[in-house]
XYZ file of C-alpha atoms in Angstrom:
692
model
C -20.890 115.828 76.085
C -22.737 117.987 73.555
C -26.536 117.798 73.581
C -29.482 119.448 71.874
C -33.006 119.696 73.273
C -35.887 120.218 70.839
C -39.472 120.977 71.840
C -42.101 121.250 69.105
C -44.929 123.637 69.924
C -48.025 124.666 68.031
C -46.397 127.840 66.683
C -42.651 127.567 67.255
C -40.079 124.801 67.580
C -37.711 125.645 70.444
C -34.120 124.423 70.591
C -31.257 124.605 73.068
C -27.647 123.488 72.607
C -25.550 122.732 75.656
C -21.988 121.546 76.103
C -22.357 119.831 79.462
C -18.586 119.861 80.002
C -18.079 123.625 79.575
C -21.542 124.985 80.353
C -21.791 126.764 76.982
C -25.466 127.178 76.130
C -27.158 128.601 73.014
C -30.838 128.856 72.106
C -32.795 129.057 68.876
C -36.393 129.152 67.622
C -37.867 128.302 64.235
C -41.437 128.204 63.017
C -43.117 124.829 63.449
C -43.887 122.994 60.205
C -47.303 121.429 60.958
C -47.403 119.298 57.801
C -44.215 117.521 58.903
C -42.709 118.661 62.233
C -39.459 116.814 61.471
C -38.649 119.426 58.807
C -38.724 122.215 61.371
C -36.762 120.089 63.840
C -34.009 119.361 61.335
C -33.875 122.972 60.154
C -33.593 124.216 63.740
C -30.944 121.670 64.725
C -28.714 122.500 61.756
C -29.142 126.268 62.217
C -28.334 125.930 65.913
C -25.219 123.887 65.158
C -24.010 126.564 62.738
C -24.737 129.370 65.190
C -22.909 127.510 67.977
C -19.925 126.651 65.807
C -20.457 122.929 66.302
C -20.323 120.232 63.670
C -23.458 118.036 63.541
C -21.211 114.992 63.967
C -20.133 116.317 67.386
C -23.649 116.094 68.849
C -23.856 113.172 71.283
C -27.584 113.217 71.994
C -30.727 114.878 70.671
C -33.544 115.026 73.229
C -36.940 115.620 71.691
C -40.353 116.556 73.012
C -42.860 115.654 70.316
C -46.489 116.593 69.738
C -47.093 113.981 67.033
C -49.008 111.580 69.271
C -50.862 114.295 71.177
C -52.003 116.104 68.034
C -53.102 112.860 66.380
C -55.458 112.232 69.307
C -56.605 115.842 69.809
C -57.335 116.262 66.107
C -58.599 112.659 65.787
C -56.261 112.050 62.877
C -54.921 108.617 63.623
C -54.917 105.664 61.267
C -57.745 103.261 60.418
C -57.611 100.940 63.405
C -58.968 97.470 64.033
C -59.554 95.454 67.174
C -59.832 91.764 68.034
C -61.521 90.871 71.313
C -63.543 88.168 73.073
C -66.925 86.973 71.838
C -69.611 89.137 73.388
C -67.338 92.081 74.206
C -67.260 93.886 70.901
C -68.779 97.035 72.382
C -66.646 97.565 75.507
C -65.029 100.556 73.775
C -68.456 102.051 73.086
C -70.270 101.351 76.364
C -67.530 102.565 78.691
C -68.626 102.910 82.283
C -71.718 104.161 84.037
C -69.984 107.411 85.033
C -70.740 110.342 82.774
C -68.683 113.508 82.631
C -71.832 115.566 83.233
C -74.165 113.400 85.275
C -77.467 114.977 84.246
C -76.809 116.035 80.664
C -78.438 113.945 77.952
C -76.619 115.839 75.176
C -73.056 115.731 76.447
C -70.243 114.575 74.243
C -68.813 111.147 75.052
C -65.603 110.915 72.999
C -65.532 107.115 72.864
C -68.997 107.181 71.280
C -68.925 110.415 69.268
C -65.488 109.856 67.693
C -64.521 106.223 68.316
C -60.899 105.186 67.999
C -62.042 101.929 66.388
C -65.165 101.904 64.218
C -67.594 99.128 65.143
C -67.215 97.412 61.774
C -63.491 97.051 62.489
C -64.036 95.387 65.880
C -63.900 91.586 65.485
C -64.617 88.928 68.103
C -63.183 85.438 68.578
C -63.695 82.571 71.003
C -61.285 82.249 73.909
C -61.562 83.005 77.601
C -59.355 83.357 80.656
C -60.668 83.591 84.182
C -59.530 85.237 87.422
C -57.902 85.061 89.850
C -54.972 83.296 88.150
C -55.742 83.744 84.450
C -56.677 80.106 83.978
C -57.822 79.179 80.458
C -61.465 78.080 80.421
C -62.066 78.435 76.644
C -59.132 77.882 74.252
C -58.257 80.658 71.824
C -59.791 80.033 68.383
C -56.701 80.619 66.270
C -58.558 80.067 63.002
C -61.016 82.812 63.995
C -58.130 85.146 64.777
C -56.615 84.492 61.358
C -59.979 85.057 59.670
C -60.482 88.311 61.604
C -57.032 89.514 60.543
C -57.813 88.744 56.905
C -61.063 90.728 57.180
C -59.284 93.700 58.731
C -56.625 93.591 56.034
C -59.302 93.601 53.340
C -61.011 96.548 55.032
C -57.864 98.671 54.760
C -56.977 98.586 58.458
C -53.326 99.455 59.091
C -53.155 99.016 62.865
C -54.656 96.425 65.221
C -55.217 96.355 68.976
C -55.702 92.927 70.549
C -57.721 93.157 73.750
C -58.869 90.126 75.722
C -60.460 89.920 79.149
C -58.093 89.241 82.075
C -55.006 89.410 79.870
C -53.266 91.273 82.707
C -53.290 87.940 84.550
C -52.160 85.800 81.627
C -50.829 87.201 78.353
C -50.852 83.883 76.455
C -53.986 84.481 74.348
C -53.044 88.038 73.410
C -49.459 87.060 72.594
C -50.579 84.229 70.321
C -53.196 86.394 68.597
C -50.575 89.080 68.046
C -48.277 86.585 66.350
C -51.055 85.415 64.049
C -52.082 88.946 63.070
C -48.455 89.921 62.430
C -48.162 86.914 60.131
C -51.299 87.844 58.174
C -50.639 91.630 58.227
C -46.840 91.988 58.235
C -46.935 95.723 57.481
C -49.478 96.571 60.176
C -48.821 98.023 63.626
C -50.004 95.380 66.111
C -50.156 95.787 69.872
C -51.857 94.142 72.844
C -53.570 95.536 75.912
C -51.355 93.458 78.228
C -48.229 94.967 76.664
C -49.441 98.559 76.759
C -51.272 98.557 80.108
C -51.142 95.288 82.126
C -53.769 96.436 84.639
C -57.345 95.562 85.488
C -60.339 97.637 84.272
C -61.084 96.395 80.790
C -62.556 99.646 79.410
C -59.511 101.711 80.355
C -57.074 98.978 79.292
C -58.826 98.398 75.971
C -58.985 102.144 75.295
C -55.297 102.590 76.090
C -54.456 99.808 73.642
C -56.759 101.364 71.050
C -55.012 104.717 71.512
C -51.642 103.034 71.002
C -52.866 101.430 67.796
C -54.598 104.622 66.617
C -51.412 106.714 66.850
C -48.760 103.979 66.603
C -48.019 104.093 62.869
C -47.827 107.893 62.836
C -45.460 107.992 65.799
C -43.318 105.166 64.417
C -43.119 106.788 60.969
C -42.319 110.207 62.437
C -39.528 108.881 64.644
C -38.070 106.839 61.780
C -38.244 109.826 59.436
C -36.572 112.096 61.983
C -33.841 109.566 62.764
C -33.115 109.192 59.055
C -33.051 112.957 58.475
C -30.697 113.530 61.426
C -28.421 110.732 60.292
C -28.360 112.028 56.707
C -27.403 115.444 58.088
C -24.412 113.916 59.863
C -25.896 113.686 63.357
C -25.070 110.215 64.622
C -25.822 110.900 68.298
C -28.687 108.967 69.864
C -32.230 110.350 69.621
C -34.163 110.192 72.889
C -37.810 111.107 73.254
C -39.484 112.836 76.177
C -42.077 110.588 77.826
C -45.150 111.723 79.717
C -43.828 110.190 82.976
C -41.081 112.818 83.265
C -38.232 110.764 81.827
C -36.820 110.170 78.384
C -37.079 106.964 76.388
C -35.189 105.562 73.445
C -36.687 105.795 69.976
C -37.105 102.007 69.991
C -39.149 102.038 73.186
C -41.377 104.835 71.865
C -41.951 102.920 68.633
C -43.205 99.985 70.723
C -45.262 102.059 73.176
C -46.335 105.257 71.411
C -48.637 106.279 74.272
C -45.486 107.124 76.235
C -45.230 110.326 74.189
C -48.718 111.674 74.864
C -48.229 115.128 76.449
C -44.486 114.673 75.869
C -43.543 118.336 75.476
C -45.771 119.410 78.348
C -43.932 117.089 80.713
C -40.626 118.674 79.675
C -42.034 122.079 80.620
C -42.864 120.951 84.155
C -39.352 119.507 84.516
C -37.780 122.713 83.253
C -39.866 124.848 85.596
C -39.043 122.640 88.582
C -35.333 122.778 87.753
C -35.362 126.585 87.476
C -37.145 126.869 90.827
C -34.646 124.531 92.456
C -31.743 126.697 91.245
C -33.020 129.633 93.324
C -34.200 127.602 96.288
C -37.952 127.408 95.596
C -39.604 123.987 95.861
C -43.306 124.934 95.939
C -44.035 125.987 92.401
C -46.798 126.406 89.860
C -45.366 125.940 86.385
C -47.107 128.196 83.885
C -46.211 127.465 80.265
C -47.950 129.581 77.632
C -47.224 129.021 73.975
C -49.059 130.035 70.853
C -51.972 127.643 71.317
C -52.261 126.480 74.920
C -51.437 127.203 78.549
C -50.104 124.247 80.527
C -50.112 124.133 84.308
C -48.186 121.829 86.643
C -47.850 121.752 90.427
C -44.554 121.115 92.245
C -44.789 120.423 95.990
C -41.564 120.060 97.976
C -39.642 119.642 94.726
C -41.819 116.750 93.523
C -44.349 116.852 90.696
C -47.657 115.033 90.978
C -48.626 112.125 88.728
C -52.125 111.487 87.484
C -54.102 108.514 88.761
C -56.621 106.150 87.195
C -59.452 108.589 87.869
C -57.964 111.488 85.919
C -55.478 110.128 83.376
C -56.944 110.990 79.995
C -56.232 112.594 76.647
C -58.994 114.314 74.647
C -61.535 112.667 76.949
C -60.243 109.114 76.419
C -59.082 107.306 79.587
C -55.413 106.393 79.551
C -53.605 103.889 81.797
C -50.107 105.291 81.451
C -47.854 107.053 83.978
C -48.128 110.790 83.376
C -47.134 114.002 85.103
C -50.300 115.758 86.253
C -50.626 118.621 83.766
C -53.706 120.725 83.131
C -54.037 122.283 79.682
C -56.448 124.928 78.405
C -56.776 126.585 75.027
C -55.123 129.888 75.909
C -52.027 131.210 74.167
C -50.563 134.016 72.126
C -52.542 132.879 69.098
C -55.890 132.537 70.927
C -58.589 134.347 68.956
C -60.953 136.874 70.548
C -64.548 136.595 69.334
C -68.194 136.930 70.247
C -69.976 133.627 70.743
C -73.470 132.837 69.478
C -74.956 134.477 72.556
C -72.961 137.651 72.051
C -70.571 136.968 74.949
C -66.941 138.074 74.656
C -64.619 135.032 74.493
C -60.908 134.487 73.975
C -59.861 131.022 72.750
C -59.756 128.084 72.665
C -59.562 128.487 68.876
C -56.085 129.625 67.885
C -54.466 131.202 64.837
C -51.616 128.691 65.340
C -48.463 128.878 63.273
C -50.296 129.387 59.983
C -51.528 132.043 59.434
C -50.723 133.107 62.996
C -51.747 136.400 64.637
C -52.489 139.352 62.351
C -49.307 141.008 63.638
C -47.215 138.269 61.997
C -48.162 139.557 58.555
C -48.902 136.072 57.224
C -52.519 136.604 56.283
C -54.170 136.417 59.715
C -57.039 138.869 60.184
C -58.715 137.807 63.437
C -57.724 139.509 66.720
C -55.455 137.434 68.952
C -53.758 137.816 72.316
C -50.475 138.675 70.575
C -52.223 141.447 68.636
C -53.672 142.833 71.878
C -50.251 142.899 73.529
C -48.826 144.770 70.544
C -51.673 147.312 70.525
C -51.034 148.048 74.204
C -47.344 148.586 73.531
C -46.135 145.526 75.447
C -44.348 144.008 72.459
C -41.600 145.669 70.463
C -42.521 145.417 66.791
C -38.881 145.784 65.719
C -37.363 143.509 68.373
C -39.640 140.461 68.364
C -37.635 137.241 68.658
C -34.519 139.357 69.113
C -35.174 141.153 65.857
C -35.509 137.899 63.959
C -39.132 138.657 63.136
C -40.845 141.985 62.453
C -44.384 142.567 63.683
C -47.016 144.595 61.848
C -48.611 147.040 64.335
C -51.110 148.338 61.795
C -52.400 144.830 61.038
C -52.759 144.181 64.787
C -54.697 147.415 65.283
C -56.979 146.624 62.356
C -57.724 143.145 63.752
C -58.475 144.420 67.271
C -60.472 147.371 65.914
C -62.985 144.940 64.443
C -63.962 143.421 67.775
C -63.687 146.826 69.470
C -66.438 148.074 67.160
C -68.574 145.018 67.945
C -68.184 145.690 71.681
C -68.530 149.476 71.496
C -65.101 149.957 73.080
C -62.023 151.956 72.222
C -59.095 150.177 70.597
C -57.092 150.114 73.857
C -60.103 149.029 75.944
C -60.776 146.098 73.615
C -57.117 145.056 73.641
C -56.962 145.260 77.429
C -60.240 143.349 77.607
C -58.718 140.522 75.537
C -55.850 140.248 78.025
C -58.161 140.429 81.050
C -60.347 137.609 79.730
C -57.438 135.353 78.798
C -55.708 136.041 82.129
C -58.916 135.225 84.018
C -59.251 131.971 82.062
C -55.713 130.984 83.045
C -56.164 132.028 86.678
C -59.320 129.902 86.869
C -57.408 126.942 85.438
C -54.792 127.316 88.192
C -57.545 127.559 90.822
C -58.940 124.242 89.590
C -55.562 122.571 90.283
C -54.925 124.293 93.605
C -57.801 125.843 95.546
C -60.306 123.220 94.415
C -57.891 120.533 95.632
C -57.287 122.163 99.006
C -53.991 123.819 98.019
C -53.418 127.507 98.765
C -51.614 129.009 95.739
C -50.416 131.952 97.824
C -47.731 129.716 99.288
C -46.254 129.042 95.837
C -44.133 130.867 93.311
C -45.366 131.023 89.729
C -42.765 129.981 87.141
C -43.798 131.788 83.948
C -42.299 130.539 80.720
C -43.070 129.669 77.135
C -43.162 132.381 74.498
C -46.064 134.185 76.207
C -45.797 133.114 79.869
C -43.674 136.106 80.999
C -46.093 138.486 79.253
C -48.967 137.320 81.442
C -47.361 135.782 84.536
C -47.417 138.807 86.819
C -51.040 139.734 86.100
C -52.248 136.133 86.489
C -50.296 135.806 89.763
C -51.924 139.002 91.063
C -55.372 137.510 90.403
C -54.405 134.532 92.598
C -52.671 136.439 95.394
C -49.291 134.907 94.489
C -46.438 137.171 95.564
C -43.558 135.834 93.456
C -43.151 135.182 89.744
C -40.016 133.495 88.417
C -39.068 134.092 84.785
C -36.343 131.639 83.678
C -33.242 132.921 81.864
C -34.563 131.547 78.554
C -38.324 131.389 79.124
C -39.245 130.679 75.531
C -37.209 127.483 75.452
C -37.624 126.298 79.067
C -39.395 123.125 77.897
C -36.468 122.371 75.600
C -34.119 122.940 78.546
C -36.248 120.628 80.676
C -35.389 117.841 78.242
C -31.743 118.177 79.275
C -32.434 117.927 83.026
C -33.938 114.450 83.308
C -32.971 110.771 83.077
C -34.149 107.709 81.175
C -37.245 106.471 82.983
C -39.371 103.345 82.525
C -42.351 102.023 84.475
C -43.708 98.533 85.099
C -47.100 97.689 86.601
C -48.892 94.498 87.640
C -52.358 94.087 89.080
C -52.252 92.080 92.284
C -55.343 92.100 94.479
C -54.393 91.534 98.115
C -55.981 92.573 101.413
C -53.966 94.066 104.265
C -55.321 91.426 106.665
C -53.952 88.519 104.586
C -50.975 89.480 102.410
C -49.025 86.864 100.490
C -45.557 88.353 100.981
C -43.817 85.773 98.799
C -46.036 86.599 95.817
C -45.744 90.338 96.421
C -41.944 90.340 96.630
C -41.613 87.957 93.688
C -43.643 90.233 91.429
C -41.660 93.295 92.471
C -38.359 91.490 91.870
C -39.492 90.224 88.465
C -40.574 93.679 87.317
C -37.315 95.194 88.500
C -35.335 92.522 86.657
C -37.324 93.225 83.467
C -36.534 96.936 83.713
C -32.856 96.193 84.375
C -32.811 94.134 81.180
C -34.333 97.046 79.297
C -31.684 99.435 80.615
C -28.956 97.011 79.594
C -30.423 96.936 76.074
C -30.259 100.743 76.070
C -26.561 100.570 77.030
C -27.105 102.171 80.441
C -24.686 100.849 83.030
C -26.252 98.981 85.949
C -24.373 101.212 88.396
C -26.223 104.225 86.952
C -29.686 102.776 87.553
C -31.968 102.910 90.544
C -35.458 101.593 91.173
C -38.428 102.954 93.075
C -41.280 100.718 94.186
C -44.834 101.518 95.069
C -48.436 100.442 94.818
C -51.989 101.595 94.165
C -54.061 101.154 97.337
C -57.648 101.727 98.387
C -59.973 100.822 101.201
C -61.953 97.642 100.546
C -65.088 98.670 98.683
C -63.678 101.836 97.156
C -63.618 102.276 93.387
C -60.314 104.089 92.880
C -56.823 103.996 94.289
C -54.108 106.260 95.661
C -50.435 105.723 94.929
C -48.150 105.033 97.898
C -44.354 104.473 97.794
C -42.841 101.253 99.149
C -39.575 101.086 101.088
C -36.525 99.643 99.338
C -35.704 95.968 99.745
C -37.946 92.966 100.449
C -41.221 93.760 102.159
C -42.061 92.184 105.502
C -44.799 92.641 108.093
C -43.056 95.627 109.676
C -42.451 97.504 106.427
C -45.999 96.765 105.256
C -47.341 98.365 108.436
C -45.546 101.523 107.346
C -47.139 101.254 103.897
C -50.638 100.991 105.388
C -49.956 104.014 107.589
C -48.686 105.980 104.594
C -51.916 105.177 102.764
C -54.041 106.415 105.669
C -52.047 109.652 105.684
C -52.341 110.073 101.910
C -56.095 109.442 102.063
C -56.481 112.037 104.805
C -54.514 114.559 102.741
C -56.504 113.873 99.580
C -59.998 113.622 101.058
C -59.774 115.115 104.544
C -60.362 111.859 106.426
C -59.069 108.304 106.855
C -60.656 105.006 107.968
C -57.906 103.533 110.112
C -60.001 100.554 111.213
C -60.885 99.527 107.658
C -58.903 96.903 105.728
C -56.831 98.147 102.817
C -56.733 96.568 99.380
C -53.519 96.489 97.380
C -54.549 96.708 93.714
C -51.450 97.336 91.580
C -47.747 97.031 92.326
C -45.376 99.321 90.447
C -41.671 99.651 89.809
C -40.100 102.725 88.260
C -36.609 102.363 86.856
C -34.394 105.439 86.481
C -31.261 105.280 84.350
C -29.056 108.249 85.151
C -27.472 110.050 82.204
C -25.369 113.189 81.839
C -27.597 116.233 82.129
C -27.745 119.968 82.642
C -27.144 120.785 86.320
C -26.324 124.506 86.459
C -26.240 127.746 84.517
C -23.402 130.188 84.143
C -23.645 133.155 86.557
C -25.050 136.407 85.177
C -22.400 138.844 83.968
C -24.656 141.707 82.851
C -23.665 145.364 82.945
C -25.466 148.200 84.702
C -29.175 148.878 85.011
C -28.896 152.172 83.134
C -26.823 150.465 80.460
C -29.598 147.888 79.938
C -32.196 150.533 79.039
C -33.295 150.276 75.405
C -35.868 153.049 75.387
C -38.836 154.503 77.214
C -42.284 154.481 75.661
C -45.943 154.626 76.722
C -47.722 151.339 77.495
C -51.302 150.758 78.595
C -52.000 149.013 81.923
C -54.989 148.695 84.198
C -54.104 150.031 87.645
C -56.373 150.999 90.548
C -59.363 149.828 88.539
C -58.863 152.012 85.488
C -56.995 151.744 82.212
C -54.205 154.252 81.824
C -51.029 154.994 79.900
C -47.735 154.679 81.767
C -44.226 155.731 80.826
C -42.541 152.320 80.594
C -38.863 151.397 80.530
C -37.738 148.752 78.055
C -34.653 146.737 79.062
C -32.315 144.431 77.165
C -32.196 141.294 79.318
C -28.675 140.400 78.215
C -27.361 143.588 79.847
C -29.355 143.466 83.085
C -27.092 143.144 86.146
C -27.661 140.628 88.917
C -28.804 141.809 92.325
C -30.095 145.260 91.364
C -33.825 145.789 91.844
C -35.879 147.783 89.349
C -39.527 148.809 89.396
C -42.425 148.498 87.008
C -43.888 149.346 84.692
C -41.076 147.762 82.718
C -40.697 145.507 79.704
C -37.717 143.135 79.411
C -36.797 142.145 75.861
C -34.943 139.033 74.777
C -34.814 136.787 71.748
C -37.226 134.097 72.917
C -39.828 135.977 74.979
C -40.888 139.300 76.494
C -41.372 139.886 80.224
C -43.896 142.368 81.626
C -43.379 143.905 85.087
C -46.635 145.843 85.686
C -47.070 149.033 87.735
C -46.631 148.405 91.455
C -44.345 145.411 90.961
C -40.569 145.211 91.139
C -38.004 142.742 89.859
C -34.461 141.568 90.429
C -32.177 139.306 88.408
C -30.936 136.358 90.461
C -27.361 135.093 90.151
C -28.620 132.117 88.124
C -30.160 134.484 85.572
C -33.830 134.131 86.482
C -35.886 137.289 86.972
C -37.739 137.255 90.300
C -40.785 139.537 90.130
C -42.273 140.652 93.451
C -45.848 141.882 93.256
C -47.298 144.752 95.216
C -43.915 146.478 95.530
C -42.854 144.202 98.411
C -39.229 143.144 98.641
């Protein structure tokens, strides 16, 4: 089977071709085309096919991590969206909850109020009411009012509609009927319902998730359709599958129905790729550290398993999101991050980025502001003639001119300013990792840092040193690790139902019936995707809390029908999870089961191994020796540094820093006092402090 993985980043689009039968693997990078990312994707796919000697018609699958949905939310560039809800609940999206991000600030930004997904004039109300606990109808849906609301929205130029009624997670009838009416009145509009997108309780979060789906839905649907058409016109008839935020891939049809599945799509692929690389060399406690041109993305792998976000922390651009997502923390720190003085005169780096256009000054595309990439070039850590394997020339003079400007503002030398840019950005990234580890009771010193992305290997060792981490793993193809992660996963779908039950009085028949129904629904979906039943498996679980608590913790359920004995194990697992998360448990308190969940996994052919390294000798891998600036023992100095060609590095032979390893998709820095060795799988294992 021949597959291609494509990950669209802020600066570059990364691609990997793999023949799963022979293990042949080729990589490629092209500049991202922000105006229409599908152009860059198609260009990269066709160039990669030519370079690999493969006809486009031979490609069986294209796996794609897309930023379309994420960027639409982050940049607040969705479509004009409307909403139809119950009488009296027009302002749920505006009011939110009593919690505030900053409890005592009266000037804080509240995204749902400052940049609403649905303007108030486009929020319409109709009569109709369902009631808990069974979703019984107490006020019939006013279908004429729904039709009138749809006509108003159509006249107002709305192109997407979210239908959000109270208690629709208990009974979808009103939302389903309203959706049918709106689709009849507005046949060209994107129409979705809160019960379809997020069938869970908490109306603010459910309504917001539906509004997000409607806000980005047309853009995602149009992008996927445009890409499918372009691939097909180019002769690629293999199926397009899209990376979802839950760590699996989904079909284009599923993504068109549920566009929120693709929020943080590419970031999830990075965590998968980092976890897979760590597994190849026997490491299962990992911090994935993905630095691109615009952002740094951090994931935590414990015992080979990545964490998922919960209802308290699932969000995008400040908007709550009820959708299964890998727990990823992102900050504005990348190769394109711009160094500047803020209004108070403080030295900052990021979050503003030069992006793909114009890019860092060193790219020679018109950029003039100093960036992290420019600082690395000034310090000698990038090879101006061998950037991207020689595919792109850097302009050292432009980089020096850009950094010289802020050096003058700070009263520093050129090298001191450049090193200061790296120190600040590295400290920002180290602090971000601390927030996901130390502040959650996790000691990062027991982990290995997997550094990837175009800039991850440039900064990984110095960031690890700030955290006391002893090992840094640099994947064989760090710049396209996210694209490789796309080839290591399966098709994955989730189903959720809210079901309030107390541990002291559980209705087992209802509980098992709901789990069986959800599993059957997922099995039907897999069958529609032409995935054989024998290749599917299902995992069950639930969201639990102590009675009286406001938020839940996820706990896995055993396979098969639940009974009193297996439920006792579930309650015990919750106590243990609570103690791990918060440091204590209330074993005498009743437990409330809030949501039941089923995850379906459809196994597909995927990348499972890499060809062993066949490099030459260490001396034969030397490209040149040149001076590079590093801070060591508290002072900035110039060190004679060896530059290596990664393709010629042998496995099993240790070499010491300072050293720079060059390859087509990234550059790896081994600072003074550190050493490195190439593992048999091709990853570079950097050991800090000279320890072996």
